[in-house]
């Protein structure tokens, strides 16, 4: 069992990750994976001095969760579509176009926080079932992922109607273009 002080340190590093993401998500064009890459490079420089690697992992988890919830604010307010892209909009941007941007931010934040709370409650309750499902699915993950990739290739590519009359030809054209 993990000691309380270590658990509080883990939570502290996750909170630091959320706070760092709260500041960095306001910079347009900066994605969480870019920040994680730089953080990993800094972590590698101090790898020999680190006692518990879980602190860094908790920092990254906090970073991702913070970006997932907080990056919606600049997404809603700073990426408002113009007339040429009005048909390609997120639902939150439709709220913004109707003057309800604050409501979109509030609804998105509430949805994210409620989702996190449901996960915190549900995962411990269903841990045994999740372990069983993982044991059943793990040997077949190669085929499941392969089927998803094949579905994407066959349904999306190519968009031209006169190429690839059979499914095999569509797959070949989609794979090679």
XYZ file of N, CA and C in Angstrom:
531
model
N 0.840 -1.188 0.000
C 0.000 0.000 0.000
C 0.882 1.248 0.000
N 0.496 2.247 -0.716
C 1.270 3.483 -0.821
C 1.014 4.335 0.418
N 2.090 4.912 0.948
C 1.957 5.781 2.110
C 1.191 7.043 1.739
N 0.600 7.657 2.754
C -0.202 8.857 2.534
C 0.658 10.008 2.018
N 1.870 10.155 2.551
C 2.729 11.262 2.111
C 3.128 11.104 0.645
N 3.395 9.873 0.218
C 3.742 9.633 -1.184
C 2.532 9.895 -2.072
N 1.363 9.469 -1.620
C 0.133 9.707 -2.384
C -0.134 11.203 -2.526
N 0.095 11.959 -1.456
C -0.099 13.404 -1.531
C 0.918 14.051 -2.475
N 2.127 13.518 -2.513
C 3.122 14.028 -3.464
C 2.695 13.743 -4.905
N 2.142 12.562 -5.139
C 1.638 12.238 -6.475
C 0.541 13.216 -6.875
N -0.385 13.443 -5.969
C -1.476 14.387 -6.251
C -0.919 15.785 -6.466
N 0.087 16.162 -5.677
C 0.714 17.475 -5.836
C 1.350 17.652 -7.205
N 2.043 16.625 -7.684
C 2.650 16.715 -9.013
C 1.580 16.774 -10.099
N 0.474 16.077 -9.912
C -0.624 16.163 -10.880
C -1.221 17.566 -10.887
N -1.358 18.169 -9.709
C -1.890 19.532 -9.624
C -0.920 20.520 -10.270
N 0.384 20.315 -10.069
C 1.374 21.174 -10.734
C 1.241 21.038 -12.253
N 1.019 19.831 -12.740
C 0.810 19.634 -14.170
C -0.412 20.378 -14.679
N -1.486 20.367 -13.905
C -2.694 21.100 -14.292
C -2.417 22.597 -14.304
N -1.686 23.093 -13.301
C -1.384 24.527 -13.247
C -0.477 24.951 -14.402
N 0.499 24.133 -14.738
C 1.363 24.444 -15.882
C 0.544 24.455 -17.168
N -0.351 23.498 -17.318
C -1.181 23.478 -18.526
C -2.150 24.648 -18.557
N -2.578 25.133 -17.378
C -3.475 26.290 -17.339
C -2.794 27.526 -17.901
N -1.504 27.655 -17.657
C -0.766 28.800 -18.187
C -0.438 28.589 -19.667
N 0.032 27.391 -20.006
C 0.505 27.142 -21.367
C -0.612 26.972 -22.389
N -1.804 26.600 -21.953
C -2.872 26.400 -22.939
C -3.392 27.717 -23.490
N -3.023 28.819 -22.871
C -3.446 30.117 -23.384
C -2.575 30.603 -24.536
N -1.468 29.900 -24.787
C -0.612 30.247 -25.918
C -1.129 29.540 -27.169
N -1.560 30.291 -28.170
C -2.099 29.636 -29.365
C -1.016 28.877 -30.126
N -1.390 27.729 -30.634
C -0.482 26.915 -31.428
C 0.391 25.972 -30.626
N 0.365 26.062 -29.311
C 1.175 25.183 -28.472
C 0.307 24.018 -28.020
N 0.694 22.820 -28.397
C -0.093 21.633 -28.073
C 0.519 20.916 -26.891
N -0.292 20.125 -26.215
C 0.162 19.417 -25.023
C 1.297 18.455 -25.346
N 1.286 17.860 -26.513
C 2.339 16.904 -26.854
C 3.680 17.599 -27.078
N 3.660 18.844 -27.546
C 4.907 19.606 -27.641
C 5.486 19.847 -26.254
N 4.634 20.252 -25.329
C 5.080 20.506 -23.958
C 5.574 19.214 -23.318
N 4.876 18.113 -23.566
C 5.312 16.832 -23.008
C 6.669 16.422 -23.569
N 6.921 16.700 -24.825
C 8.223 16.387 -25.410
C 9.343 17.172 -24.754
N 9.129 18.476 -24.553
C 10.142 19.284 -23.871
C 10.309 18.845 -22.418
N 9.202 18.527 -21.754
C 9.283 18.055 -20.365
C 10.055 16.741 -20.291
N 9.854 15.884 -21.274
C 10.574 14.606 -21.280
C 12.070 14.817 -21.491
N 12.442 15.774 -22.340
C 13.860 16.073 -22.538
C 14.494 16.604 -21.255
N 13.788 17.464 -20.549
C 14.289 17.963 -19.266
C 14.380 16.826 -18.260
N 13.393 15.959 -18.266
C 13.390 14.803 -17.360
C 14.575 13.886 -17.634
N 14.908 13.679 -18.895
C 16.048 12.827 -19.239
C 17.365 13.408 -18.739
N 17.455 14.743 -18.688
C 18.679 15.374 -18.197
C 18.905 15.085 -16.715
N 17.828 14.916 -15.962
C 17.925 14.663 -14.524
C 17.543 13.233 -14.159
N 17.636 12.324 -15.093
C 17.167 10.955 -14.882
C 17.900 10.245 -13.748
N 19.189 10.472 -13.614
C 19.954 9.784 -12.571
C 19.640 10.303 -11.173
N 19.195 11.558 -11.056
C 18.896 12.136 -9.748
C 17.471 11.851 -9.281
N 16.611 11.377 -10.166
C 15.205 11.147 -9.825
C 15.080 9.867 -9.005
N 14.361 9.963 -7.876
C 14.181 8.795 -7.014
C 12.944 7.992 -7.395
N 11.864 8.683 -7.686
C 10.611 8.004 -8.019
C 10.113 8.543 -9.360
N 10.061 7.692 -10.349
C 9.666 8.116 -11.695
C 8.164 8.382 -11.796
N 7.411 7.948 -10.823
C 5.962 8.151 -10.840
C 5.604 9.630 -10.692
N 6.489 10.425 -10.093
C 6.224 11.858 -9.972
C 6.108 12.493 -11.357
N 7.011 12.136 -12.246
C 6.978 12.681 -13.603
C 5.735 12.212 -14.351
N 5.376 10.962 -14.159
C 4.176 10.433 -14.816
C 2.936 11.167 -14.325
N 2.861 11.425 -13.028
C 1.708 12.154 -12.492
C 1.686 13.593 -13.008
N 2.862 14.198 -13.170
C 2.928 15.531 -13.763
C 2.365 15.517 -15.181
N 2.738 14.503 -15.961
C 2.237 14.401 -17.334
C 0.733 14.149 -17.368
N 0.235 13.338 -16.443
C -1.214 13.096 -16.372
C -1.940 14.401 -16.065
N -1.427 15.165 -15.106
C -2.026 16.463 -14.797
C -1.972 17.409 -15.979
N -0.871 17.356 -16.722
C -0.718 18.199 -17.900
C -1.769 17.866 -18.950
N -1.975 16.586 -19.208
C -2.948 16.165 -20.224
C -4.372 16.494 -19.783
N -4.691 16.220 -18.524
C -6.047 16.507 -18.035
C -6.309 18.009 -18.053
N -5.332 18.795 -17.635
C -5.496 20.245 -17.667
C -5.706 20.764 -19.077
N -4.930 20.259 -20.032
C -5.110 20.666 -21.424
C -6.472 20.231 -21.951
N -6.899 19.041 -21.596
C -8.174 18.535 -22.119
C -9.333 19.420 -21.696
N -9.273 19.943 -20.499
C -10.382 20.762 -20.007
C -10.158 22.238 -20.310
N -8.953 22.739 -20.060
C -8.718 24.177 -20.164
C -8.479 24.667 -21.585
N -8.047 23.798 -22.488
C -7.784 24.236 -23.856
C -9.074 24.538 -24.610
N -10.204 24.174 -24.037
C -11.468 24.502 -24.692
C -11.723 26.001 -24.699
N -11.164 26.726 -23.736
C -11.395 28.174 -23.682
C -10.807 28.867 -24.909
N -9.499 28.702 -25.209
C -9.023 29.340 -26.440
C -9.602 28.717 -27.706
N -9.969 27.436 -27.646
C -10.574 26.815 -28.824
C -11.902 27.481 -29.155
N -12.685 27.779 -28.145
C -13.997 28.390 -28.378
C -13.856 29.851 -28.780
N -13.044 30.602 -28.050
C -12.990 32.041 -28.285
C -12.064 32.457 -29.423
N -10.964 31.753 -29.628
C -9.963 32.216 -30.591
C -10.047 31.540 -31.950
N -10.856 30.508 -32.084
C -10.946 29.845 -33.390
C -12.349 29.954 -33.960
N -12.915 31.129 -33.839
C -14.247 31.351 -34.396
C -14.165 31.325 -35.917
N -15.059 30.597 -36.566
C -14.992 30.478 -38.023
C -15.459 31.750 -38.721
N -14.957 31.937 -39.925
C -15.438 33.034 -40.749
C -16.483 32.494 -41.725
N -16.848 33.302 -42.700
C -17.906 32.899 -43.629
C -17.529 31.695 -44.485
N -16.242 31.525 -44.785
C -15.846 30.421 -45.658
C -15.850 29.075 -44.935
N -15.735 29.078 -43.624
C -15.708 27.814 -42.870
C -16.915 27.667 -41.955
N -17.983 28.337 -42.281
C -19.145 28.324 -41.398
C -19.802 26.943 -41.326
N -19.594 26.108 -42.332
C -20.214 24.778 -42.327
C -19.374 23.751 -41.574
N -18.146 24.111 -41.220
C -17.262 23.200 -40.500
C -17.024 23.789 -39.116
N -17.957 23.577 -38.207
C -17.859 24.173 -36.879
C -18.093 23.128 -35.798
N -17.425 23.352 -34.674
C -17.725 22.579 -33.474
C -19.026 23.107 -32.884
N -19.715 22.298 -32.092
C -20.928 22.812 -31.447
C -20.654 24.031 -30.563
N -19.499 24.055 -29.916
C -19.180 25.207 -29.067
C -19.005 26.475 -29.899
N -18.510 26.342 -31.119
C -18.364 27.508 -31.977
C -19.718 27.997 -32.475
N -20.675 27.084 -32.614
C -22.030 27.512 -32.972
C -22.631 28.341 -31.841
N -22.355 27.921 -30.591
C -22.794 28.725 -29.450
C -22.178 30.124 -29.529
N -20.883 30.193 -29.845
C -20.193 31.478 -29.927
C -20.794 32.351 -31.020
N -21.119 31.759 -32.158
C -21.704 32.529 -33.257
C -23.071 33.104 -32.886
N -23.751 32.463 -31.928
C -25.049 32.959 -31.466
C -24.920 33.814 -30.211
N -23.686 34.195 -29.861
C -23.467 35.058 -28.707
C -23.500 34.342 -27.370
N -23.327 33.030 -27.368
C -23.371 32.261 -26.128
C -22.032 31.558 -25.879
N -20.927 32.267 -26.097
C -19.606 31.687 -25.912
C -19.329 31.308 -24.472
N -19.756 32.173 -23.534
C -19.545 31.868 -22.113
C -20.302 30.607 -21.711
N -21.497 30.446 -22.244
C -22.282 29.243 -21.948
C -21.603 27.997 -22.518
N -20.998 28.110 -23.683
C -20.283 26.976 -24.275
C -19.094 26.571 -23.416
N -18.349 27.558 -22.916
C -17.214 27.257 -22.037
C -17.701 26.592 -20.763
N -18.772 27.108 -20.194
C -19.314 26.545 -18.957
C -19.806 25.115 -19.164
N -20.536 24.873 -20.241
C -21.034 23.521 -20.508
C -19.896 22.535 -20.766
N -18.888 22.972 -21.499
C -17.748 22.098 -21.772
C -16.988 21.776 -20.499
N -16.794 22.772 -19.652
C -16.085 22.553 -18.391
C -16.875 21.642 -17.469
N -18.163 21.861 -17.371
C -18.997 20.993 -16.530
C -18.956 19.560 -17.050
N -19.042 19.388 -18.352
C -18.969 18.044 -18.923
C -17.649 17.360 -18.633
N -16.544 18.089 -18.732
C -15.237 17.510 -18.437
C -15.085 17.123 -16.980
N -15.516 18.000 -16.084
C -15.395 17.714 -14.648
C -16.311 16.563 -14.246
N -17.524 16.532 -14.759
C -18.435 15.422 -14.444
C -17.879 14.111 -14.989
N -17.299 14.140 -16.177
C -16.680 12.934 -16.728
C -15.539 12.427 -15.863
N -14.710 13.335 -15.365
C -13.612 12.934 -14.480
C -14.153 12.346 -13.186
N -15.171 12.973 -12.617
C -15.756 12.447 -11.375
C -16.368 11.068 -11.580
N -17.036 10.860 -12.694
C -17.608 9.538 -12.978
C -16.502 8.502 -13.111
N -15.401 8.862 -13.773
C -14.274 7.929 -13.894
C -13.670 7.611 -12.532
N -13.530 8.626 -11.680
C -12.956 8.401 -10.346
C -13.831 7.456 -9.541
N -15.127 7.567 -9.689
C -16.044 6.697 -8.944
C -16.149 5.322 -9.594
N -16.209 5.262 -10.917
C -16.497 3.998 -11.604
C -15.302 3.058 -11.682
N -14.111 3.585 -11.857
C -12.956 2.697 -12.040
C -12.717 1.801 -10.833
N -12.719 2.320 -9.606
C -12.533 1.385 -8.480
C -13.664 0.366 -8.339
N -14.870 0.746 -8.716
C -16.001 -0.171 -8.587
C -15.933 -1.317 -9.593
N -15.403 -1.051 -10.772
C -15.387 -2.049 -11.838
C -13.979 -2.552 -12.163
N -13.058 -2.461 -11.211
C -11.676 -2.851 -11.479
C -11.553 -4.332 -11.844
N -12.274 -5.201 -11.164
C -12.188 -6.633 -11.471
C -12.709 -6.934 -12.876
N -13.810 -6.303 -13.256
C -14.356 -6.513 -14.589
C -13.419 -5.959 -15.668
N -12.786 -4.816 -15.384
C -11.856 -4.242 -16.356
C -10.628 -5.126 -16.541
N -10.155 -5.734 -15.459
C -9.023 -6.659 -15.575
C -9.400 -7.872 -16.417
N -10.604 -8.389 -16.221
C -11.064 -9.536 -16.997
C -11.194 -9.178 -18.480
N -11.774 -8.021 -18.758
C -11.919 -7.575 -20.148
C -10.549 -7.400 -20.797
N -9.598 -6.845 -20.046
C -8.243 -6.666 -20.582
C -7.597 -8.012 -20.891
N -7.764 -8.985 -20.023
C -7.188 -10.308 -20.267
C -7.794 -10.969 -21.501
N -9.074 -10.738 -21.721
C -9.738 -11.333 -22.882
C -9.318 -10.630 -24.172
N -9.248 -9.311 -24.148
C -9.006 -8.534 -25.363
C -7.528 -8.450 -25.725
N -6.637 -8.464 -24.753
C -5.223 -8.207 -25.022
C -4.608 -9.096 -26.104
N -4.865 -10.403 -26.139
C -4.263 -11.197 -27.218
C -4.807 -10.863 -28.608
N -5.926 -10.179 -28.674
C -6.574 -9.890 -29.954
C -6.476 -8.417 -30.360
N -5.701 -7.616 -29.629
C -5.620 -6.189 -29.934
C -5.060 -5.924 -31.331
N -4.149 -6.768 -31.781
C -3.592 -6.598 -33.128
C -4.705 -6.652 -34.167
N -5.596 -7.614 -34.032
C -6.677 -7.769 -35.013
C -7.718 -6.668 -34.870
N -7.989 -6.238 -33.656
C -8.973 -5.172 -33.450
C -8.474 -3.870 -34.065
N -7.222 -3.517 -33.781
C -6.661 -2.286 -34.344
C -6.552 -2.396 -35.863
N -6.160 -3.568 -36.350
C -6.090 -3.769 -37.797
C -7.444 -3.612 -38.462
N -8.503 -4.117 -37.839
C -9.848 -3.979 -38.396
C -10.285 -2.519 -38.420
N -9.947 -1.767 -37.387
C -10.295 -0.344 -37.363
C -9.559 0.399 -38.475
N -8.272 0.105 -38.654
C -7.499 0.749 -39.719
C -8.075 0.385 -41.087
N -8.428 -0.875 -41.285
C -9.017 -1.296 -42.561
C -10.347 -0.584 -42.805
N -11.166 -0.459 -41.775
C -12.437 0.242 -41.921
C -12.209 1.691 -42.318
N -11.239 2.342 -41.676
C -10.952 3.732 -42.015
C -10.485 3.842 -43.461
N -9.588 2.963 -43.861
C -9.089 3.018 -45.239
C -10.190 2.748 -46.253
N -11.051 1.794 -45.974
C -12.085 1.436 -46.948
C -13.232 2.437 -46.978
N -13.481 3.137 -45.883
C -14.614 4.054 -45.871
C -14.230 5.477 -46.265
N -12.994 5.864 -46.048
C -12.608 7.245 -46.311
C -11.912 7.450 -47.642
N -11.090 6.519 -48.061
C -10.262 6.713 -49.239
C -10.629 5.707 -50.296
N -10.573 5.982 -51.540
C -10.570 7.308 -52.142
C -11.991 7.848 -52.229
N -12.103 9.125 -52.372
C -13.417 9.756 -52.482
C -13.922 9.761 -53.921
N -13.038 9.509 -54.863
C -13.416 9.495 -56.269
C -14.247 8.244 -56.550
N -15.372 8.405 -57.239
C -16.306 7.297 -57.417
C -15.918 6.332 -58.532
N -15.087 6.766 -59.475
C -14.808 5.881 -60.601
C -13.551 5.043 -60.403
N -12.932 5.081 -59.254
C -11.764 4.237 -58.989
C -12.139 3.154 -57.998
N -11.601 1.989 -58.183
C -11.780 0.909 -57.230
C -13.201 0.393 -57.154
N -13.622 -0.356 -58.158
C -14.993 -0.869 -58.162
C -15.206 -1.932 -57.088
N -14.229 -2.787 -56.854
C -14.381 -3.804 -55.810
C -13.772 -3.285 -54.508
N -14.102 -3.948 -53.407
C -13.581 -3.520 -52.114
C -12.072 -3.682 -52.041
N -11.557 -4.715 -52.669
C -10.119 -4.932 -52.667
C -9.400 -3.832 -53.449
N -9.977 -3.408 -54.578
C -9.364 -2.327 -55.350
C -9.466 -1.003 -54.600
N -10.585 -0.765 -53.911
C -10.709 0.449 -53.111
C -9.655 0.475 -52.012
N -9.445 -0.666 -51.384
C -8.425 -0.757 -50.344
C -7.047 -0.476 -50.923
N -6.757 -1.054 -52.086
C -5.452 -0.864 -52.702
C -5.233 0.600 -53.079
N -6.235 1.231 -53.678
C -6.108 2.631 -54.071
C -5.993 3.514 -52.831
N -6.762 3.207 -51.798
C -6.676 3.974 -50.560
C -5.336 3.825 -49.879
N -4.765 2.642 -49.961
C -3.489 2.387 -49.307
C -2.333 3.035 -50.062
N -2.435 3.110 -51.382
C -1.310 3.603 -52.177
C -1.390 5.084 -52.488
N -2.491 5.760 -52.225
C -2.563 7.195 -52.521
C -2.329 8.025 -51.305
